[in-house]
PDB file of C-alpha atoms in Angstrom:
ATOM      1  CA  MET A  32       0.000   0.000   0.000  1.00  0.00           C
ATOM      2  CA  LYS A  33       2.878   2.342   0.873  1.00  0.00           C
ATOM      3  CA  LYS A  34       4.632   1.683  -2.448  1.00  0.00           C
ATOM      4  CA  PHE A  35       1.363   2.274  -4.324  1.00  0.00           C
ATOM      5  CA  PHE A  36       0.835   5.575  -2.478  1.00  0.00           C
ATOM      6  CA  ASN A  37       4.394   6.731  -3.155  1.00  0.00           C
ATOM      7  CA  TRP A  38       3.965   5.882  -6.834  1.00  0.00           C
ATOM      8  CA  GLN A  39       0.814   7.991  -7.003  1.00  0.00           C
ATOM      9  CA  VAL A  40       2.495  10.943  -5.258  1.00  0.00           C
ATOM     10  CA  VAL A  41       5.492  10.821  -7.636  1.00  0.00           C
ATOM     11  CA  LEU A  42       3.210  10.647 -10.686  1.00  0.00           C
ATOM     12  CA  GLY A  43       1.076  13.534  -9.426  1.00  0.00           C
ATOM     13  CA  LEU A  44       4.068  15.758  -8.705  1.00  0.00           C
ATOM     14  CA  SER A  45       5.607  14.895 -12.086  1.00  0.00           C
ATOM     15  CA  LEU A  46       2.448  15.859 -13.960  1.00  0.00           C
ATOM     16  CA  ILE A  47       2.106  19.129 -12.034  1.00  0.00           C
ATOM     17  CA  SER A  48       5.761  19.930 -12.733  1.00  0.00           C
ATOM     18  CA  LEU A  49       5.319  19.147 -16.421  1.00  0.00           C
ATOM     19  CA  SER A  50       2.271  21.396 -16.605  1.00  0.00           C
ATOM     20  CA  ALA A  51       4.130  24.232 -14.848  1.00  0.00           C
ATOM     21  CA  LEU A  52       7.070  23.806 -17.258  1.00  0.00           C
ATOM     22  CA  ILE A  53       4.807  24.043 -20.317  1.00  0.00           C
ATOM     23  CA  TYR A  54       3.143  27.185 -18.936  1.00  0.00           C
ATOM     24  CA  PHE A  55       6.573  28.666 -18.254  1.00  0.00           C
ATOM     25  CA  ILE A  56       7.718  27.942 -21.836  1.00  0.00           C
ATOM     26  CA  HIS A  57       4.493  29.526 -23.088  1.00  0.00           C
ATOM     27  CA  TYR A  58       5.282  32.657 -21.057  1.00  0.00           C
ATOM     28  CA  LEU A  59       8.883  32.792 -22.319  1.00  0.00           C
ATOM     29  CA  ILE A  60       7.681  32.670 -25.927  1.00  0.00           C
ATOM     30  CA  PHE A  61       4.621  34.962 -25.816  1.00  0.00           C
ATOM     31  CA  ARG A  62       5.226  37.030 -22.645  1.00  0.00           C
ATOM     32  CA  ASP A  63       1.473  37.011 -21.969  1.00  0.00           C
ATOM     33  CA  SER A  64       0.620  35.952 -18.426  1.00  0.00           C
ATOM     34  CA  HIS A  65      -2.898  37.407 -18.791  1.00  0.00           C
ATOM     35  CA  HIS A  66      -3.707  34.923 -21.566  1.00  0.00           C
ATOM     36  CA  ILE A  67      -2.233  32.026 -19.554  1.00  0.00           C
ATOM     37  CA  PHE A  68      -4.321  32.748 -16.437  1.00  0.00           C
ATOM     38  CA  ILE A  69      -7.561  33.226 -18.411  1.00  0.00           C
ATOM     39  CA  TYR A  70      -7.302  29.770 -19.976  1.00  0.00           C
ATOM     40  CA  MET A  71      -5.999  28.213 -16.741  1.00  0.00           C
ATOM     41  CA  LEU A  72      -9.025  29.443 -14.776  1.00  0.00           C
ATOM     42  CA  GLY A  73     -11.362  28.276 -17.548  1.00  0.00           C
ATOM     43  CA  GLU A  74      -9.897  24.798 -17.482  1.00  0.00           C
ATOM     44  CA  ILE A  75      -9.984  24.648 -13.669  1.00  0.00           C
ATOM     45  CA  ALA A  76     -13.628  25.750 -13.717  1.00  0.00           C
ATOM     46  CA  PHE A  77     -14.471  22.780 -15.984  1.00  0.00           C
ATOM     47  CA  VAL A  78     -12.813  20.230 -13.646  1.00  0.00           C
ATOM     48  CA  PRO A  79     -15.887  19.726 -11.359  1.00  0.00           C
ATOM     49  CA  ILE A  80     -18.062  19.050 -14.426  1.00  0.00           C
ATOM     50  CA  GLU A  81     -15.461  16.623 -15.769  1.00  0.00           C
ATOM     51  CA  VAL A  82     -15.373  14.829 -12.420  1.00  0.00           C
ATOM     52  CA  LEU A  83     -19.180  14.594 -12.490  1.00  0.00           C
ATOM     53  CA  LEU A  84     -19.207  13.130 -16.007  1.00  0.00           C
ATOM     54  CA  VAL A  85     -16.368  10.665 -15.501  1.00  0.00           C
ATOM     55  CA  THR A  86     -16.785   9.455 -11.930  1.00  0.00           C
ATOM     56  CA  LEU A  87     -20.511   9.695 -11.322  1.00  0.00           C
ATOM     57  CA  ILE A  88     -22.080   9.031 -14.720  1.00  0.00           C
ATOM     58  CA  ILE A  89     -19.680   7.177 -17.031  1.00  0.00           C
ATOM     59  CA  HIS A  90     -18.171   5.117 -14.192  1.00  0.00           C
ATOM     60  CA  ARG A  91     -21.615   4.137 -12.925  1.00  0.00           C
ATOM     61  CA  LEU A  92     -22.788   3.140 -16.405  1.00  0.00           C
ATOM     62  CA  LEU A  93     -19.688   1.002 -16.912  1.00  0.00           C
ATOM     63  CA  SER A  94     -20.132  -0.583 -13.466  1.00  0.00           C
ATOM     64  CA  MET A  95     -23.766  -1.416 -14.197  1.00  0.00           C
ATOM     65  CA  ARG A  96     -22.821  -2.959 -17.532  1.00  0.00           C
ATOM     66  CA  GLU A  97     -20.043  -5.011 -15.928  1.00  0.00           C
ATOM     67  CA  LYS A  98     -22.372  -6.166 -13.153  1.00  0.00           C
ATOM     68  CA  ARG A  99     -25.048  -7.281 -15.656  1.00  0.00           C
ATOM     69  CA  SER A 100     -22.414  -9.234 -17.575  1.00  0.00           C
ATOM     70  CA  LEU A 101     -21.189 -10.876 -14.359  1.00  0.00           C
ATOM     71  CA  LEU A 102     -24.733 -11.778 -13.291  1.00  0.00           C
ATOM     72  CA  LYS A 103     -25.357 -13.450 -16.654  1.00  0.00           C
ATOM     73  CA  LYS A 104     -22.259 -15.582 -16.155  1.00  0.00           C
ATOM     74  CA  MET A 105     -23.377 -16.350 -12.613  1.00  0.00           C
ATOM     75  CA  ASN A 106     -26.778 -17.477 -13.861  1.00  0.00           C
ATOM     76  CA  MET A 107     -24.974 -20.012 -16.055  1.00  0.00           C
ATOM     77  CA  VAL A 108     -23.357 -21.401 -12.885  1.00  0.00           C
ATOM     78  CA  ILE A 109     -26.738 -21.410 -11.137  1.00  0.00           C
ATOM     79  CA  GLY A 110     -28.228 -23.317 -14.079  1.00  0.00           C
ATOM     80  CA  ALA A 111     -25.482 -25.925 -13.838  1.00  0.00           C
ATOM     81  CA  PHE A 112     -26.107 -26.243 -10.102  1.00  0.00           C
ATOM     82  CA  PHE A 113     -29.825 -26.877 -10.513  1.00  0.00           C
ATOM     83  CA  SER A 114     -29.259 -29.347 -13.341  1.00  0.00           C
ATOM     84  CA  GLU A 115     -26.631 -31.293 -11.398  1.00  0.00           C
ATOM     85  CA  VAL A 116     -27.894 -31.038  -7.820  1.00  0.00           C
ATOM     86  CA  GLY A 117     -30.749 -28.613  -7.176  1.00  0.00           C
ATOM     87  CA  ILE A 118     -33.586 -30.244  -9.122  1.00  0.00           C
ATOM     88  CA  SER A 119     -32.909 -33.661  -7.591  1.00  0.00           C
ATOM     89  CA  LEU A 120     -32.803 -32.181  -4.093  1.00  0.00           C
ATOM     90  CA  LEU A 121     -36.055 -30.298  -4.620  1.00  0.00           C
ATOM     91  CA  LYS A 122     -37.784 -33.478  -5.787  1.00  0.00           C
ATOM     92  CA  SER A 123     -36.581 -35.330  -2.700  1.00  0.00           C
ATOM     93  CA  PHE A 124     -37.294 -32.543  -0.233  1.00  0.00           C
ATOM     94  CA  SER A 125     -40.778 -31.850  -1.593  1.00  0.00           C
ATOM     95  CA  SER A 126     -41.643 -35.472  -0.805  1.00  0.00           C
ATOM     96  CA  PHE A 127     -40.477 -34.832   2.784  1.00  0.00           C
ATOM     97  CA  ASP A 128     -42.717 -31.757   3.075  1.00  0.00           C
ATOM     98  CA  SER A 129     -45.766 -32.533   5.227  1.00  0.00           C
ATOM     99  CA  GLN A 130     -47.798 -30.023   3.199  1.00  0.00           C
ATOM    100  CA  SER A 131     -46.290 -30.896  -0.158  1.00  0.00           C
ATOM    101  CA  GLU A 132     -49.563 -30.601  -2.120  1.00  0.00           C
ATOM    102  CA  LYS A 133     -50.056 -27.027  -0.967  1.00  0.00           C
ATOM    103  CA  THR A 134     -46.444 -26.262  -1.896  1.00  0.00           C
ATOM    104  CA  ARG A 135     -46.691 -27.896  -5.302  1.00  0.00           C
ATOM    105  CA  ASN A 136     -49.826 -25.970  -6.234  1.00  0.00           C
ATOM    106  CA  LYS A 137     -47.999 -22.680  -5.714  1.00  0.00           C
ATOM    107  CA  LEU A 138     -45.022 -23.717  -7.843  1.00  0.00           C
ATOM    108  CA  ILE A 139     -46.542 -25.054 -11.044  1.00  0.00           C
ATOM    109  CA  VAL A 140     -44.892 -22.437 -13.255  1.00  0.00           C
ATOM    110  CA  ASP A 141     -46.176 -21.887 -16.798  1.00  0.00           C
ATOM    111  CA  ASN A 142     -45.663 -19.466 -19.675  1.00  0.00           C
ATOM    112  CA  ASN A 143     -48.413 -17.180 -18.383  1.00  0.00           C
ATOM    113  CA  TRP A 144     -46.616 -16.301 -15.166  1.00  0.00           C
ATOM    114  CA  THR A 145     -45.829 -12.571 -14.889  1.00  0.00           C
ATOM    115  CA  ASN A 146     -43.018 -10.926 -12.940  1.00  0.00           C
ATOM    116  CA  LYS A 147     -45.611 -10.039 -10.316  1.00  0.00           C
ATOM    117  CA  GLU A 148     -46.392 -13.724  -9.766  1.00  0.00           C
ATOM    118  CA  PHE A 149     -42.720 -14.672  -9.521  1.00  0.00           C
ATOM    119  CA  ILE A 150     -42.089 -11.888  -7.006  1.00  0.00           C
ATOM    120  CA  SER A 151     -45.190 -12.853  -5.007  1.00  0.00           C
ATOM    121  CA  ARG A 152     -44.112 -16.523  -4.768  1.00  0.00           C
ATOM    122  CA  HIS A 153     -40.561 -15.460  -3.918  1.00  0.00           C
ATOM    123  CA  ALA A 154     -41.785 -13.348  -0.996  1.00  0.00           C
ATOM    124  CA  TYR A 155     -44.133 -16.126   0.167  1.00  0.00           C
ATOM    125  CA  PHE A 156     -41.474 -18.842   0.267  1.00  0.00           C
ATOM    126  CA  GLU A 157     -38.883 -16.622   1.930  1.00  0.00           C
ATOM    127  CA  LYS A 158     -41.130 -16.814   5.014  1.00  0.00           C
ATOM    128  CA  TYR A 159     -42.310 -20.355   4.342  1.00  0.00           C
ATOM    129  CA  ASP A 160     -42.619 -22.701   7.281  1.00  0.00           C
ATOM    130  CA  CYS A 161     -43.176 -26.425   6.993  1.00  0.00           C
ATOM    131  CA  LYS A 162     -42.566 -29.687   8.779  1.00  0.00           C
ATOM    132  CA  ILE A 163     -40.034 -32.065   7.257  1.00  0.00           C
ATOM    133  CA  GLU A 164     -40.715 -35.767   7.692  1.00  0.00           C
ATOM    134  CA  CYS A 165     -38.365 -38.433   6.385  1.00  0.00           C
ATOM    135  CA  THR A 166     -37.193 -41.892   7.326  1.00  0.00           C
ATOM    136  CA  TYR A 167     -33.677 -43.023   8.178  1.00  0.00           C
ATOM    137  CA  ASN A 168     -33.544 -44.686   4.771  1.00  0.00           C
ATOM    138  CA  ASP A 169     -34.403 -41.357   3.105  1.00  0.00           C
ATOM    139  CA  ILE A 170     -31.527 -39.716   4.959  1.00  0.00           C
ATOM    140  CA  LYS A 171     -29.188 -42.512   3.917  1.00  0.00           C
ATOM    141  CA  ASN A 172     -30.130 -42.047   0.237  1.00  0.00           C
ATOM    142  CA  LEU A 173     -29.682 -38.294   0.614  1.00  0.00           C
ATOM    143  CA  ARG A 174     -26.241 -38.818   2.117  1.00  0.00           C
ATOM    144  CA  ASN A 175     -25.169 -41.046  -0.786  1.00  0.00           C
ATOM    145  CA  PHE A 176     -26.398 -38.497  -3.326  1.00  0.00           C
ATOM    146  CA  LEU A 177     -24.638 -35.528  -1.711  1.00  0.00           C
ATOM    147  CA  GLU A 178     -21.459 -37.520  -1.136  1.00  0.00           C
ATOM    148  CA  ASN A 179     -21.285 -38.187  -4.885  1.00  0.00           C
ATOM    149  CA  LYS A 180     -21.793 -34.470  -5.591  1.00  0.00           C
ATOM    150  CA  ARG A 181     -19.249 -33.259  -3.049  1.00  0.00           C
ATOM    151  CA  GLY A 182     -16.569 -32.537  -5.667  1.00  0.00           C
ATOM    152  CA  PHE A 183     -19.011 -30.572  -7.794  1.00  0.00           C
ATOM    153  CA  LEU A 184     -20.110 -28.467  -4.803  1.00  0.00           C
ATOM    154  CA  LEU A 185     -16.499 -27.762  -3.794  1.00  0.00           C
ATOM    155  CA  GLY A 186     -15.796 -26.595  -7.341  1.00  0.00           C
ATOM    156  CA  LEU A 187     -18.678 -24.105  -7.163  1.00  0.00           C
ATOM    157  CA  LEU A 188     -17.520 -22.761  -3.784  1.00  0.00           C
ATOM    158  CA  GLN A 189     -14.126 -21.973  -5.324  1.00  0.00           C
ATOM    159  CA  ASN A 190     -15.725 -19.624  -7.856  1.00  0.00           C
ATOM    160  CA  PRO A 191     -14.747 -16.056  -6.761  1.00  0.00           C
ATOM    161  CA  ASN A 192     -17.675 -14.556  -8.666  1.00  0.00           C
ATOM    162  CA  LEU A 193     -20.064 -16.110  -6.144  1.00  0.00           C
ATOM    163  CA  LEU A 194     -19.367 -13.155  -3.860  1.00  0.00           C
ATOM    164  CA  GLU A 195     -21.462 -11.095  -6.281  1.00  0.00           C
ATOM    165  CA  HIS A 196     -24.477 -13.366  -5.793  1.00  0.00           C
ATOM    166  CA  GLU A 197     -25.076 -13.516  -2.057  1.00  0.00           C
ATOM    167  CA  SER A 198     -28.363 -15.456  -2.144  1.00  0.00           C
ATOM    168  CA  PHE A 199     -26.875 -18.255  -4.263  1.00  0.00           C
ATOM    169  CA  THR A 200     -23.816 -18.387  -2.030  1.00  0.00           C
ATOM    170  CA  ASP A 201     -26.168 -18.921   0.930  1.00  0.00           C
ATOM    171  CA  ILE A 202     -27.786 -21.839  -0.906  1.00  0.00           C
ATOM    172  CA  LEU A 203     -24.409 -23.434  -1.598  1.00  0.00           C
ATOM    173  CA  TRP A 204     -23.243 -23.049   1.998  1.00  0.00           C
ATOM    174  CA  ALA A 205     -26.497 -24.557   3.278  1.00  0.00           C
ATOM    175  CA  VAL A 206     -26.186 -27.531   0.903  1.00  0.00           C
ATOM    176  CA  PHE A 207     -22.516 -27.989   1.711  1.00  0.00           C
ATOM    177  CA  HIS A 208     -23.235 -27.830   5.450  1.00  0.00           C
ATOM    178  CA  LEU A 209     -25.886 -30.543   5.076  1.00  0.00           C
ATOM    179  CA  THR A 210     -23.402 -32.617   3.079  1.00  0.00           C
ATOM    180  CA  GLU A 211     -20.823 -32.268   5.849  1.00  0.00           C
ATOM    181  CA  GLU A 212     -23.366 -33.162   8.528  1.00  0.00           C
ATOM    182  CA  LEU A 213     -24.353 -36.343   6.690  1.00  0.00           C
ATOM    183  CA  THR A 214     -20.969 -37.549   5.486  1.00  0.00           C
ATOM    184  CA  ASN A 215     -19.336 -37.121   8.890  1.00  0.00           C
ATOM    185  CA  ARG A 216     -21.752 -39.522  10.561  1.00  0.00           C
ATOM    186  CA  ASN A 217     -20.663 -43.150  10.637  1.00  0.00           C
ATOM    187  CA  ASP A 218     -24.156 -44.613  10.424  1.00  0.00           C
ATOM    188  CA  VAL A 219     -27.106 -42.431   9.413  1.00  0.00           C
ATOM    189  CA  SER A 220     -29.443 -45.430   9.602  1.00  0.00           C
ATOM    190  CA  ASN A 221     -29.015 -45.556  13.366  1.00  0.00           C
ATOM    191  CA  LEU A 222     -29.430 -41.974  14.558  1.00  0.00           C
ATOM    192  CA  THR A 223     -30.673 -40.834  17.917  1.00  0.00           C
ATOM    193  CA  HIS A 224     -33.979 -38.974  17.964  1.00  0.00           C
ATOM    194  CA  ALA A 225     -32.208 -35.677  18.785  1.00  0.00           C
ATOM    195  CA  ASP A 226     -29.695 -36.161  15.968  1.00  0.00           C
ATOM    196  CA  HIS A 227     -32.470 -37.031  13.527  1.00  0.00           C
ATOM    197  CA  GLU A 228     -34.356 -33.850  14.452  1.00  0.00           C
ATOM    198  CA  HIS A 229     -31.172 -31.812  14.010  1.00  0.00           C
ATOM    199  CA  LEU A 230     -30.741 -33.130  10.460  1.00  0.00           C
ATOM    200  CA  LEU A 231     -34.378 -32.328   9.663  1.00  0.00           C
ATOM    201  CA  ILE A 232     -33.677 -28.690  10.557  1.00  0.00           C
ATOM    202  CA  ASP A 233     -30.685 -28.665   8.174  1.00  0.00           C
ATOM    203  CA  ILE A 234     -32.805 -30.226   5.418  1.00  0.00           C
ATOM    204  CA  LYS A 235     -35.565 -27.671   5.955  1.00  0.00           C
ATOM    205  CA  ARG A 236     -33.034 -24.813   5.683  1.00  0.00           C
ATOM    206  CA  VAL A 237     -31.732 -26.123   2.368  1.00  0.00           C
ATOM    207  CA  TYR A 238     -35.252 -26.836   1.087  1.00  0.00           C
ATOM    208  CA  ILE A 239     -36.562 -23.301   1.638  1.00  0.00           C
ATOM    209  CA  ARG A 240     -33.456 -21.621   0.219  1.00  0.00           C
ATOM    210  CA  LEU A 241     -33.540 -23.894  -2.803  1.00  0.00           C
ATOM    211  CA  ILE A 242     -37.179 -23.026  -3.509  1.00  0.00           C
ATOM    212  CA  VAL A 243     -36.486 -19.284  -3.318  1.00  0.00           C
ATOM    213  CA  GLY A 244     -33.392 -19.639  -5.515  1.00  0.00           C
ATOM    214  CA  TRP A 245     -35.260 -21.783  -8.028  1.00  0.00           C
ATOM    215  CA  ILE A 246     -38.047 -19.182  -8.353  1.00  0.00           C
ATOM    216  CA  SER A 247     -35.474 -16.431  -9.028  1.00  0.00           C
ATOM    217  CA  TYR A 248     -33.730 -18.635 -11.590  1.00  0.00           C
ATOM    218  CA  MET A 249     -37.011 -19.421 -13.368  1.00  0.00           C
ATOM    219  CA  MET A 250     -37.832 -15.711 -13.486  1.00  0.00           C
ATOM    220  CA  HIS A 251     -34.431 -15.021 -15.069  1.00  0.00           C
ATOM    221  CA  LEU A 252     -34.934 -17.757 -17.689  1.00  0.00           C
ATOM    222  CA  LYS A 253     -38.379 -16.465 -18.651  1.00  0.00           C
ATOM    223  CA  ALA A 254     -37.011 -12.953 -19.165  1.00  0.00           C
ATOM    224  CA  ASP A 255     -33.762 -13.767 -20.992  1.00  0.00           C
ATOM    225  CA  TYR A 256     -33.842 -17.358 -22.295  1.00  0.00           C
ATOM    226  CA  PRO A 257     -37.370 -18.449 -23.299  1.00  0.00           C
ATOM    227  CA  TYR A 258     -36.130 -21.721 -24.841  1.00  0.00           C
ATOM    228  CA  LEU A 259     -34.401 -22.704 -21.576  1.00  0.00           C
ATOM    229  CA  PHE A 260     -37.485 -21.622 -19.646  1.00  0.00           C
ATOM    230  CA  SER A 261     -39.612 -23.951 -21.771  1.00  0.00           C
ATOM    231  CA  MET A 262     -37.426 -26.911 -20.844  1.00  0.00           C
ATOM    232  CA  ALA A 263     -37.280 -25.847 -17.178  1.00  0.00           C
ATOM    233  CA  ILE A 264     -41.094 -25.923 -17.064  1.00  0.00           C
ATOM    234  CA  ARG A 265     -41.042 -29.468 -18.446  1.00  0.00           C
ATOM    235  CA  MET A 266     -38.546 -30.437 -15.716  1.00  0.00           C
ATOM    236  CA  ASN A 267     -40.397 -28.702 -12.882  1.00  0.00           C
ATOM    237  CA  PRO A 268     -39.492 -30.708  -9.724  1.00  0.00           C
ATOM    238  CA  PHE A 269     -42.832 -29.774  -8.129  1.00  0.00           C
ATOM    239  CA  ASP A 270     -44.987 -30.960 -11.030  1.00  0.00           C
ATOM    240  CA  LYS A 271     -45.806 -34.663 -10.756  1.00  0.00           C
ATOM    241  CA  ASN A 272     -46.938 -34.648 -14.381  1.00  0.00           C
ATOM    242  CA  ALA A 273     -43.800 -32.910 -15.705  1.00  0.00           C
ATOM    243  CA  LEU A 274     -42.438 -34.591 -18.821  1.00  0.00           C
ATOM    244  CA  VAL A 275     -39.415 -33.469 -20.825  1.00  0.00           C
ATOM    245  CA  GLU A 276     -40.834 -34.923 -24.038  1.00  0.00           C
ATOM    246  CA  ILE A 277     -43.300 -32.600 -25.753  1.00  0.00           C
ATOM    247  CA  LYS A 278     -46.715 -34.159 -26.181  1.00  0.00           C
ATOM    248  CA  GLY A 279     -48.204 -34.082 -29.670  1.00  0.00           C
TER     249      GLY A 279
END
C-alpha cells in the first residue's frame, strides 16, 4: 500500500511539474501571463463538471454494464447447479414436506406467469414454514447423493464470482453444510432422535433456500432465455406430471 501511495504521489508531482514547465515555456515565448491565467481558470472551472461526467455518470454506467455481464455468467453457474444437484434435491425434499400438495400448487410455473407472480411466490417462500418428515432410509439415500456431488459443490464454492451473488452463495453453503453433517456420521441409519431432528432442521433450511433460488432462476430464464425456460417448465421438480418430451 505504501509503495502504491508513493507511486501515485510521484506521478502527481511529475504531472504538475510538467504542466508548470509548459506554462513557463508559453510565457517565455509569448510574454502574456494574462492569456495564460484566463485559460488556466477556464480549465480549472471545468474540472468539477469533468469529475461529475467521468466518476458519477460514465463510471456508474460502466459498473452497471459489468455487473449485468457478471450476473449473466453467474446465472450459467446457477443453471449448472440446478441441473446437477438442485432439481434432484427439490424433488426429494418436496416429498419430505408434510404439506407438499399445498407447496406444489404454488409452484406449477407456466408461460403465463408474470413478474408479479414470480415476485409474489418469492416473498411467500422466503417466510415459508413447513414440517419435514423423512425416514432413516431417506436420509441414507440423501447422504449417498450428496457424497457423490461433493466434488461438484467444492468446485462451485471456489468460484470467486459467487461473492457477487449472495443469495446463491447462501444456498451453496447450506447444501454444503448438510453434506458435511451427513458424510461425517458413521451410520445415518441408526441416529438418535435428537440427531435425527437436528438433520431435519438442516434439510428444511436447504429446502426453503432452494425453492427461493429456483423461483429467481425461473424468473431469469423467462425474461432472458425463453427456450431454456420452456425446458425448465417441463422439468419442474414440483410438477408430478412434468415430462421433458413434448406431447403431440
